[in-house]
């Protein structure tokens, strides 16, 4: 049974809205119905982007027992729909689809103890179960000729996104991942640290560029593994960008694009790569917010980009005041991906 919860109307639109007030995105974007399969609705719809959420932290729990990220979607959605309509963004190009409802899986993990081997195995089985729902939905969106924009949730969901995109396009996909970690850990059961190793082993991931790795988080064995695959995996580190100043942000984006070549690709943004952003693995040393916006905008212009996935944002881990600021930042990243040239 599908876990898709379709959003049919703007839940934040008030009947008190005055015609004299500025138009908001939520008044002009498109919504779907639940009466017809998603693919059938999308294939004939004149839109470019399909936005949906995956509110869960099952993948983070299945890795190290941590929580955070399940509240991101509902907060980001409100900020996104509240953006003003103007000549820079065409809301009629956007569909707000809704969310994948994994509340059942969330509840199941609340009964588990991640320090117990058998419970950890059960949590990872739940992530694998979620993968199937994600990959099917992504497959239908891509097959309909649209670009999904996914707000997580954890980086475990990248596997389902890659699988669905790869199957729809009938080819493996390249990825540029802004991340403090490789998420290329040993495939010992699904969690938020091994989406890309699973996708690589299963033939869904071709070339993989990791932007902004933290040297302090990188195990030696994992470093040896990725260095053995120079034709398939390349990376830079936050230390090379901001500490040693060996490379520049803009030249590294060009290097990433050169590495993935003419292949189709997706953009992955783990919010733990961004300085001071509330995330499951928050950091005070990372990529700067405006740098991230610039890079998303540049990559979004490329003809071979097929999706944007923003994950790891955990607004519940910060103060109410900062929560609003960072939620708005996620809405800004989405707006940069769909922004007119």
PDB file of C-alpha atoms in Angstrom, residues 61-298:
ATOM      1  CA  UNK A  61      18.184   6.055  14.538  1.00  0.00           C
ATOM      2  CA  UNK A  62      19.219   2.928  12.599  1.00  0.00           C
ATOM      3  CA  UNK A  63      22.772   4.255  12.346  1.00  0.00           C
ATOM      4  CA  UNK A  64      23.613   5.551  15.811  1.00  0.00           C
ATOM      5  CA  UNK A  65      20.400   5.909  17.778  1.00  0.00           C
ATOM      6  CA  UNK A  66      20.164   9.672  17.267  1.00  0.00           C
ATOM      7  CA  UNK A  67      16.960  11.529  16.440  1.00  0.00           C
ATOM      8  CA  UNK A  68      16.141  14.651  14.446  1.00  0.00           C
ATOM      9  CA  UNK A  69      14.590  15.646  11.132  1.00  0.00           C
ATOM     10  CA  UNK A  70      11.005  14.472  11.307  1.00  0.00           C
ATOM     11  CA  UNK A  71       9.654  18.018  11.799  1.00  0.00           C
ATOM     12  CA  UNK A  72      11.535  19.586   8.890  1.00  0.00           C
ATOM     13  CA  UNK A  73       8.961  19.105   6.128  1.00  0.00           C
ATOM     14  CA  UNK A  74       5.929  20.759   7.735  1.00  0.00           C
ATOM     15  CA  UNK A  75       7.991  23.813   8.745  1.00  0.00           C
ATOM     16  CA  UNK A  76       9.730  24.143   5.370  1.00  0.00           C
ATOM     17  CA  UNK A  77       6.421  23.751   3.529  1.00  0.00           C
ATOM     18  CA  UNK A  78       4.916  26.676   5.427  1.00  0.00           C
ATOM     19  CA  UNK A  79       7.879  28.955   4.644  1.00  0.00           C
ATOM     20  CA  UNK A  80       7.995  27.853   1.012  1.00  0.00           C
ATOM     21  CA  UNK A  81       4.308  28.512   0.385  1.00  0.00           C
ATOM     22  CA  UNK A  82       4.661  31.898   2.058  1.00  0.00           C
ATOM     23  CA  UNK A  83       7.285  33.163  -0.427  1.00  0.00           C
ATOM     24  CA  UNK A  84       6.060  36.025  -2.589  1.00  0.00           C
ATOM     25  CA  UNK A  85       5.000  35.534  -6.176  1.00  0.00           C
ATOM     26  CA  UNK A  86       7.097  37.675  -8.531  1.00  0.00           C
ATOM     27  CA  UNK A  87       8.954  37.535 -11.843  1.00  0.00           C
ATOM     28  CA  UNK A  88      11.885  35.540 -10.400  1.00  0.00           C
ATOM     29  CA  UNK A  89       9.950  32.343  -9.682  1.00  0.00           C
ATOM     30  CA  UNK A  90       7.051  30.962 -11.695  1.00  0.00           C
ATOM     31  CA  UNK A  91       4.785  29.105  -9.224  1.00  0.00           C
ATOM     32  CA  UNK A  92       2.788  27.526 -12.038  1.00  0.00           C
ATOM     33  CA  UNK A  93       5.874  25.396 -12.769  1.00  0.00           C
ATOM     34  CA  UNK A  94       5.645  23.784  -9.321  1.00  0.00           C
ATOM     35  CA  UNK A  95       3.547  20.953  -7.909  1.00  0.00           C
ATOM     36  CA  UNK A  96       3.346  20.500  -4.155  1.00  0.00           C
ATOM     37  CA  UNK A  97       2.716  16.776  -3.886  1.00  0.00           C
ATOM     38  CA  UNK A  98       2.532  16.104  -0.146  1.00  0.00           C
ATOM     39  CA  UNK A  99       4.518  13.652   1.952  1.00  0.00           C
ATOM     40  CA  UNK A 100       5.444  10.020   2.362  1.00  0.00           C
ATOM     41  CA  UNK A 101       3.922   9.027   5.685  1.00  0.00           C
ATOM     42  CA  UNK A 102       6.322   6.802   7.614  1.00  0.00           C
ATOM     43  CA  UNK A 103       4.696   7.387  11.007  1.00  0.00           C
ATOM     44  CA  UNK A 104       4.156   3.635  11.371  1.00  0.00           C
ATOM     45  CA  UNK A 105       7.892   3.030  10.992  1.00  0.00           C
ATOM     46  CA  UNK A 106       8.617   5.929  13.366  1.00  0.00           C
ATOM     47  CA  UNK A 107       6.389   4.387  16.026  1.00  0.00           C
ATOM     48  CA  UNK A 108       8.035   0.993  15.565  1.00  0.00           C
ATOM     49  CA  UNK A 109      11.498   2.419  16.309  1.00  0.00           C
ATOM     50  CA  UNK A 110      10.287   3.928  19.586  1.00  0.00           C
ATOM     51  CA  UNK A 111      10.074   0.392  20.955  1.00  0.00           C
ATOM     52  CA  UNK A 112      13.650  -0.440  19.906  1.00  0.00           C
ATOM     53  CA  UNK A 113      16.948  -0.099  21.751  1.00  0.00           C
ATOM     54  CA  UNK A 114      19.778   0.754  19.291  1.00  0.00           C
ATOM     55  CA  UNK A 115      22.377  -0.663  21.694  1.00  0.00           C
ATOM     56  CA  UNK A 116      20.874  -4.124  21.132  1.00  0.00           C
ATOM     57  CA  UNK A 117      22.068  -5.850  17.963  1.00  0.00           C
ATOM     58  CA  UNK A 118      18.718  -7.431  17.117  1.00  0.00           C
ATOM     59  CA  UNK A 119      16.846  -4.139  17.598  1.00  0.00           C
ATOM     60  CA  UNK A 120      19.332  -2.335  15.366  1.00  0.00           C
ATOM     61  CA  UNK A 121      18.751  -4.986  12.711  1.00  0.00           C
ATOM     62  CA  UNK A 122      14.993  -4.394  12.926  1.00  0.00           C
ATOM     63  CA  UNK A 123      15.483  -0.633  12.532  1.00  0.00           C
ATOM     64  CA  UNK A 124      17.590  -1.183   9.422  1.00  0.00           C
ATOM     65  CA  UNK A 125      14.933  -3.460   7.977  1.00  0.00           C
ATOM     66  CA  UNK A 126      12.437  -0.623   8.420  1.00  0.00           C
ATOM     67  CA  UNK A 127      14.721   1.679   6.413  1.00  0.00           C
ATOM     68  CA  UNK A 128      14.905  -0.899   3.611  1.00  0.00           C
ATOM     69  CA  UNK A 129      11.109  -1.080   3.643  1.00  0.00           C
ATOM     70  CA  UNK A 130      10.925   2.712   3.296  1.00  0.00           C
ATOM     71  CA  UNK A 131      13.366   2.596   0.358  1.00  0.00           C
ATOM     72  CA  UNK A 132      10.799   0.764  -1.754  1.00  0.00           C
ATOM     73  CA  UNK A 133       8.128   3.435  -1.288  1.00  0.00           C
ATOM     74  CA  UNK A 134      10.582   6.234  -2.069  1.00  0.00           C
ATOM     75  CA  UNK A 135      12.003   4.604  -5.193  1.00  0.00           C
ATOM     76  CA  UNK A 136       8.532   3.917  -6.635  1.00  0.00           C
ATOM     77  CA  UNK A 137       7.367   7.501  -6.162  1.00  0.00           C
ATOM     78  CA  UNK A 138      10.584   8.951  -7.579  1.00  0.00           C
ATOM     79  CA  UNK A 139      10.374   6.557 -10.538  1.00  0.00           C
ATOM     80  CA  UNK A 140       6.879   7.815 -11.396  1.00  0.00           C
ATOM     81  CA  UNK A 141       7.882  11.490 -11.117  1.00  0.00           C
ATOM     82  CA  UNK A 142      11.002  11.094 -13.276  1.00  0.00           C
ATOM     83  CA  UNK A 143       9.190   8.915 -15.822  1.00  0.00           C
ATOM     84  CA  UNK A 144       6.584  11.682 -16.158  1.00  0.00           C
ATOM     85  CA  UNK A 145       9.397  14.047 -17.172  1.00  0.00           C
ATOM     86  CA  UNK A 146       9.472  16.117 -13.963  1.00  0.00           C
ATOM     87  CA  UNK A 147      12.240  16.933 -11.487  1.00  0.00           C
ATOM     88  CA  UNK A 148      11.630  15.914  -7.876  1.00  0.00           C
ATOM     89  CA  UNK A 149      12.642  18.193  -5.009  1.00  0.00           C
ATOM     90  CA  UNK A 150      12.728  16.148  -1.812  1.00  0.00           C
ATOM     91  CA  UNK A 151      12.898  17.516   1.733  1.00  0.00           C
ATOM     92  CA  UNK A 152      13.914  14.959   4.360  1.00  0.00           C
ATOM     93  CA  UNK A 153      14.314  13.222   6.571  1.00  0.00           C
ATOM     94  CA  UNK A 154      17.708  11.571   6.631  1.00  0.00           C
ATOM     95  CA  UNK A 155      20.342  10.823   4.025  1.00  0.00           C
ATOM     96  CA  UNK A 156      19.225   7.195   4.018  1.00  0.00           C
ATOM     97  CA  UNK A 157      16.533   8.346   1.563  1.00  0.00           C
ATOM     98  CA  UNK A 158      19.155   9.074  -1.110  1.00  0.00           C
ATOM     99  CA  UNK A 159      19.224   5.364  -1.952  1.00  0.00           C
ATOM    100  CA  UNK A 160      15.544   5.243  -2.888  1.00  0.00           C
ATOM    101  CA  UNK A 161      15.861   8.498  -4.825  1.00  0.00           C
ATOM    102  CA  UNK A 162      18.831   7.172  -6.803  1.00  0.00           C
ATOM    103  CA  UNK A 163      17.177   3.824  -7.436  1.00  0.00           C
ATOM    104  CA  UNK A 164      13.924   5.373  -8.662  1.00  0.00           C
ATOM    105  CA  UNK A 165      15.706   7.883 -10.889  1.00  0.00           C
ATOM    106  CA  UNK A 166      18.065   5.269 -12.308  1.00  0.00           C
ATOM    107  CA  UNK A 167      15.254   2.841 -13.127  1.00  0.00           C
ATOM    108  CA  UNK A 168      13.152   5.568 -14.766  1.00  0.00           C
ATOM    109  CA  UNK A 169      16.071   6.785 -16.902  1.00  0.00           C
ATOM    110  CA  UNK A 170      17.341   3.231 -17.496  1.00  0.00           C
ATOM    111  CA  UNK A 171      20.896   4.211 -16.576  1.00  0.00           C
ATOM    112  CA  UNK A 172      23.030   4.752 -13.506  1.00  0.00           C
ATOM    113  CA  UNK A 173      23.224   8.274 -12.145  1.00  0.00           C
ATOM    114  CA  UNK A 174      25.983  10.638 -11.041  1.00  0.00           C
ATOM    115  CA  UNK A 175      25.749  12.617  -7.799  1.00  0.00           C
ATOM    116  CA  UNK A 176      27.253  15.797  -6.385  1.00  0.00           C
ATOM    117  CA  UNK A 177      26.824  15.532  -2.623  1.00  0.00           C
ATOM    118  CA  UNK A 178      27.429  18.456  -0.250  1.00  0.00           C
ATOM    119  CA  UNK A 179      28.203  16.574   2.928  1.00  0.00           C
ATOM    120  CA  UNK A 180      30.490  16.478   5.955  1.00  0.00           C
ATOM    121  CA  UNK A 181      30.510  12.660   5.639  1.00  0.00           C
ATOM    122  CA  UNK A 182      30.899  10.232   2.727  1.00  0.00           C
ATOM    123  CA  UNK A 183      27.750   8.215   3.540  1.00  0.00           C
ATOM    124  CA  UNK A 184      29.664   5.419   1.827  1.00  0.00           C
ATOM    125  CA  UNK A 185      29.935   3.214   4.891  1.00  0.00           C
ATOM    126  CA  UNK A 186      29.900  -0.574   4.886  1.00  0.00           C
ATOM    127  CA  UNK A 187      26.591  -1.980   3.536  1.00  0.00           C
ATOM    128  CA  UNK A 188      25.676  -3.816   6.739  1.00  0.00           C
ATOM    129  CA  UNK A 189      21.971  -2.991   6.770  1.00  0.00           C
ATOM    130  CA  UNK A 190      20.347   0.229   5.634  1.00  0.00           C
ATOM    131  CA  UNK A 191      20.804   3.476   7.566  1.00  0.00           C
ATOM    132  CA  UNK A 192      21.670   7.126   6.929  1.00  0.00           C
ATOM    133  CA  UNK A 193      25.398   6.468   6.566  1.00  0.00           C
ATOM    134  CA  UNK A 194      25.428   4.020   3.651  1.00  0.00           C
ATOM    135  CA  UNK A 195      22.938   5.150   0.996  1.00  0.00           C
ATOM    136  CA  UNK A 196      25.678   5.702  -1.574  1.00  0.00           C
ATOM    137  CA  UNK A 197      27.611   2.476  -0.962  1.00  0.00           C
ATOM    138  CA  UNK A 198      24.369   0.541  -1.448  1.00  0.00           C
ATOM    139  CA  UNK A 199      23.499   2.537  -4.579  1.00  0.00           C
ATOM    140  CA  UNK A 200      27.019   1.980  -5.925  1.00  0.00           C
ATOM    141  CA  UNK A 201      26.928  -1.773  -5.286  1.00  0.00           C
ATOM    142  CA  UNK A 202      23.455  -2.090  -6.822  1.00  0.00           C
ATOM    143  CA  UNK A 203      24.442  -0.248 -10.004  1.00  0.00           C
ATOM    144  CA  UNK A 204      22.356   2.899  -9.479  1.00  0.00           C
ATOM    145  CA  UNK A 205      25.302   5.225  -8.739  1.00  0.00           C
ATOM    146  CA  UNK A 206      28.000   5.821 -11.341  1.00  0.00           C
ATOM    147  CA  UNK A 207      30.214   8.812 -10.479  1.00  0.00           C
ATOM    148  CA  UNK A 208      30.138  10.356  -7.033  1.00  0.00           C
ATOM    149  CA  UNK A 209      31.622  13.723  -6.008  1.00  0.00           C
ATOM    150  CA  UNK A 210      31.563  14.616  -2.301  1.00  0.00           C
ATOM    151  CA  UNK A 211      31.908  18.329  -1.629  1.00  0.00           C
ATOM    152  CA  UNK A 212      33.011  19.607   1.790  1.00  0.00           C
ATOM    153  CA  UNK A 213      34.065  16.419   3.583  1.00  0.00           C
ATOM    154  CA  UNK A 214      35.382  16.887   7.113  1.00  0.00           C
ATOM    155  CA  UNK A 215      38.791  15.267   7.484  1.00  0.00           C
ATOM    156  CA  UNK A 216      38.139  14.862  11.213  1.00  0.00           C
ATOM    157  CA  UNK A 217      35.147  12.600  10.485  1.00  0.00           C
ATOM    158  CA  UNK A 218      36.828  10.421   7.862  1.00  0.00           C
ATOM    159  CA  UNK A 219      37.952   6.937   9.016  1.00  0.00           C
ATOM    160  CA  UNK A 220      41.228   5.786   7.477  1.00  0.00           C
ATOM    161  CA  UNK A 221      39.747   2.561   6.104  1.00  0.00           C
ATOM    162  CA  UNK A 222      36.970   4.460   4.360  1.00  0.00           C
ATOM    163  CA  UNK A 223      39.484   6.923   2.930  1.00  0.00           C
ATOM    164  CA  UNK A 224      41.489   4.010   1.518  1.00  0.00           C
ATOM    165  CA  UNK A 225      38.332   2.551  -0.043  1.00  0.00           C
ATOM    166  CA  UNK A 226      37.330   5.704  -1.907  1.00  0.00           C
ATOM    167  CA  UNK A 227      40.926   6.418  -2.979  1.00  0.00           C
ATOM    168  CA  UNK A 228      40.946   3.024  -4.706  1.00  0.00           C
ATOM    169  CA  UNK A 229      38.110   4.259  -6.958  1.00  0.00           C
ATOM    170  CA  UNK A 230      39.443   7.526  -8.461  1.00  0.00           C
ATOM    171  CA  UNK A 231      37.475   7.113 -11.688  1.00  0.00           C
ATOM    172  CA  UNK A 232      34.227   6.728  -9.769  1.00  0.00           C
ATOM    173  CA  UNK A 233      34.660   8.787  -6.582  1.00  0.00           C
ATOM    174  CA  UNK A 234      36.263  12.201  -6.070  1.00  0.00           C
ATOM    175  CA  UNK A 235      36.031  14.634  -3.155  1.00  0.00           C
ATOM    176  CA  UNK A 236      37.306  17.783  -1.546  1.00  0.00           C
ATOM    177  CA  UNK A 237      37.476  18.699   2.135  1.00  0.00           C
ATOM    178  CA  UNK A 238      36.370  21.650   4.199  1.00  0.00           C
ATOM    179  CA  UNK A 239      39.990  21.949   5.315  1.00  0.00           C
ATOM    180  CA  UNK A 240      41.228  22.360   1.728  1.00  0.00           C
ATOM    181  CA  UNK A 241      38.580  25.026   1.077  1.00  0.00           C
ATOM    182  CA  UNK A 242      38.662  27.137   4.247  1.00  0.00           C
ATOM    183  CA  UNK A 243      41.728  26.115   6.308  1.00  0.00           C
ATOM    184  CA  UNK A 244      44.570  25.406   3.868  1.00  0.00           C
ATOM    185  CA  UNK A 245      42.964  27.576   1.159  1.00  0.00           C
ATOM    186  CA  UNK A 246      44.308  25.166  -1.455  1.00  0.00           C
ATOM    187  CA  UNK A 247      41.154  25.340  -3.572  1.00  0.00           C
ATOM    188  CA  UNK A 248      38.322  27.787  -4.163  1.00  0.00           C
ATOM    189  CA  UNK A 249      34.618  27.080  -3.919  1.00  0.00           C
ATOM    190  CA  UNK A 250      33.825  28.077  -7.500  1.00  0.00           C
ATOM    191  CA  UNK A 251      36.699  26.153  -9.081  1.00  0.00           C
ATOM    192  CA  UNK A 252      35.709  23.079  -7.109  1.00  0.00           C
ATOM    193  CA  UNK A 253      32.167  23.221  -8.458  1.00  0.00           C
ATOM    194  CA  UNK A 254      33.661  23.316 -11.947  1.00  0.00           C
ATOM    195  CA  UNK A 255      35.847  20.321 -11.035  1.00  0.00           C
ATOM    196  CA  UNK A 256      32.809  18.431  -9.762  1.00  0.00           C
ATOM    197  CA  UNK A 257      30.927  19.114 -13.007  1.00  0.00           C
ATOM    198  CA  UNK A 258      33.965  18.122 -15.050  1.00  0.00           C
ATOM    199  CA  UNK A 259      34.257  14.867 -13.095  1.00  0.00           C
ATOM    200  CA  UNK A 260      30.652  13.807 -13.658  1.00  0.00           C
ATOM    201  CA  UNK A 261      31.015  14.755 -17.329  1.00  0.00           C
ATOM    202  CA  UNK A 262      27.989  14.595 -19.590  1.00  0.00           C
ATOM    203  CA  UNK A 263      26.091  12.135 -17.431  1.00  0.00           C
ATOM    204  CA  UNK A 264      22.750  12.797 -15.779  1.00  0.00           C
ATOM    205  CA  UNK A 265      23.082  13.726 -12.115  1.00  0.00           C
ATOM    206  CA  UNK A 266      21.352  14.654  -8.880  1.00  0.00           C
ATOM    207  CA  UNK A 267      22.162  17.238  -6.210  1.00  0.00           C
ATOM    208  CA  UNK A 268      22.365  16.066  -2.607  1.00  0.00           C
ATOM    209  CA  UNK A 269      22.529  18.576   0.255  1.00  0.00           C
ATOM    210  CA  UNK A 270      23.099  17.213   3.737  1.00  0.00           C
ATOM    211  CA  UNK A 271      22.477  20.092   6.120  1.00  0.00           C
ATOM    212  CA  UNK A 272      25.306  18.917   8.383  1.00  0.00           C
ATOM    213  CA  UNK A 273      27.647  20.342   5.743  1.00  0.00           C
ATOM    214  CA  UNK A 274      26.409  23.901   6.419  1.00  0.00           C
ATOM    215  CA  UNK A 275      27.946  26.018   9.155  1.00  0.00           C
ATOM    216  CA  UNK A 276      25.775  26.285  12.301  1.00  0.00           C
ATOM    217  CA  UNK A 277      22.716  24.759  10.647  1.00  0.00           C
ATOM    218  CA  UNK A 278      20.666  22.587  13.033  1.00  0.00           C
ATOM    219  CA  UNK A 279      21.244  19.002  11.962  1.00  0.00           C
ATOM    220  CA  UNK A 280      21.625  15.565  13.501  1.00  0.00           C
ATOM    221  CA  UNK A 281      25.402  16.109  13.161  1.00  0.00           C
ATOM    222  CA  UNK A 282      25.516  19.903  13.515  1.00  0.00           C
ATOM    223  CA  UNK A 283      28.856  21.664  12.917  1.00  0.00           C
ATOM    224  CA  UNK A 284      30.241  25.126  13.665  1.00  0.00           C
ATOM    225  CA  UNK A 285      32.737  24.713  10.825  1.00  0.00           C
ATOM    226  CA  UNK A 286      31.230  24.082   7.429  1.00  0.00           C
ATOM    227  CA  UNK A 287      30.096  25.501   4.116  1.00  0.00           C
ATOM    228  CA  UNK A 288      28.611  28.978   4.310  1.00  0.00           C
ATOM    229  CA  UNK A 289      24.901  29.470   3.703  1.00  0.00           C
ATOM    230  CA  UNK A 290      25.216  31.894   0.787  1.00  0.00           C
ATOM    231  CA  UNK A 291      27.925  29.737  -0.799  1.00  0.00           C
ATOM    232  CA  UNK A 292      25.483  26.831  -0.718  1.00  0.00           C
ATOM    233  CA  UNK A 293      22.768  28.916  -2.352  1.00  0.00           C
ATOM    234  CA  UNK A 294      25.142  29.967  -5.120  1.00  0.00           C
ATOM    235  CA  UNK A 295      26.218  26.377  -5.791  1.00  0.00           C
ATOM    236  CA  UNK A 296      22.654  25.063  -5.926  1.00  0.00           C
ATOM    237  CA  UNK A 297      21.711  27.824  -8.336  1.00  0.00           C
ATOM    238  CA  UNK A 298      24.683  27.112 -10.600  1.00  0.00           C
TER     239      UNK A 298
END
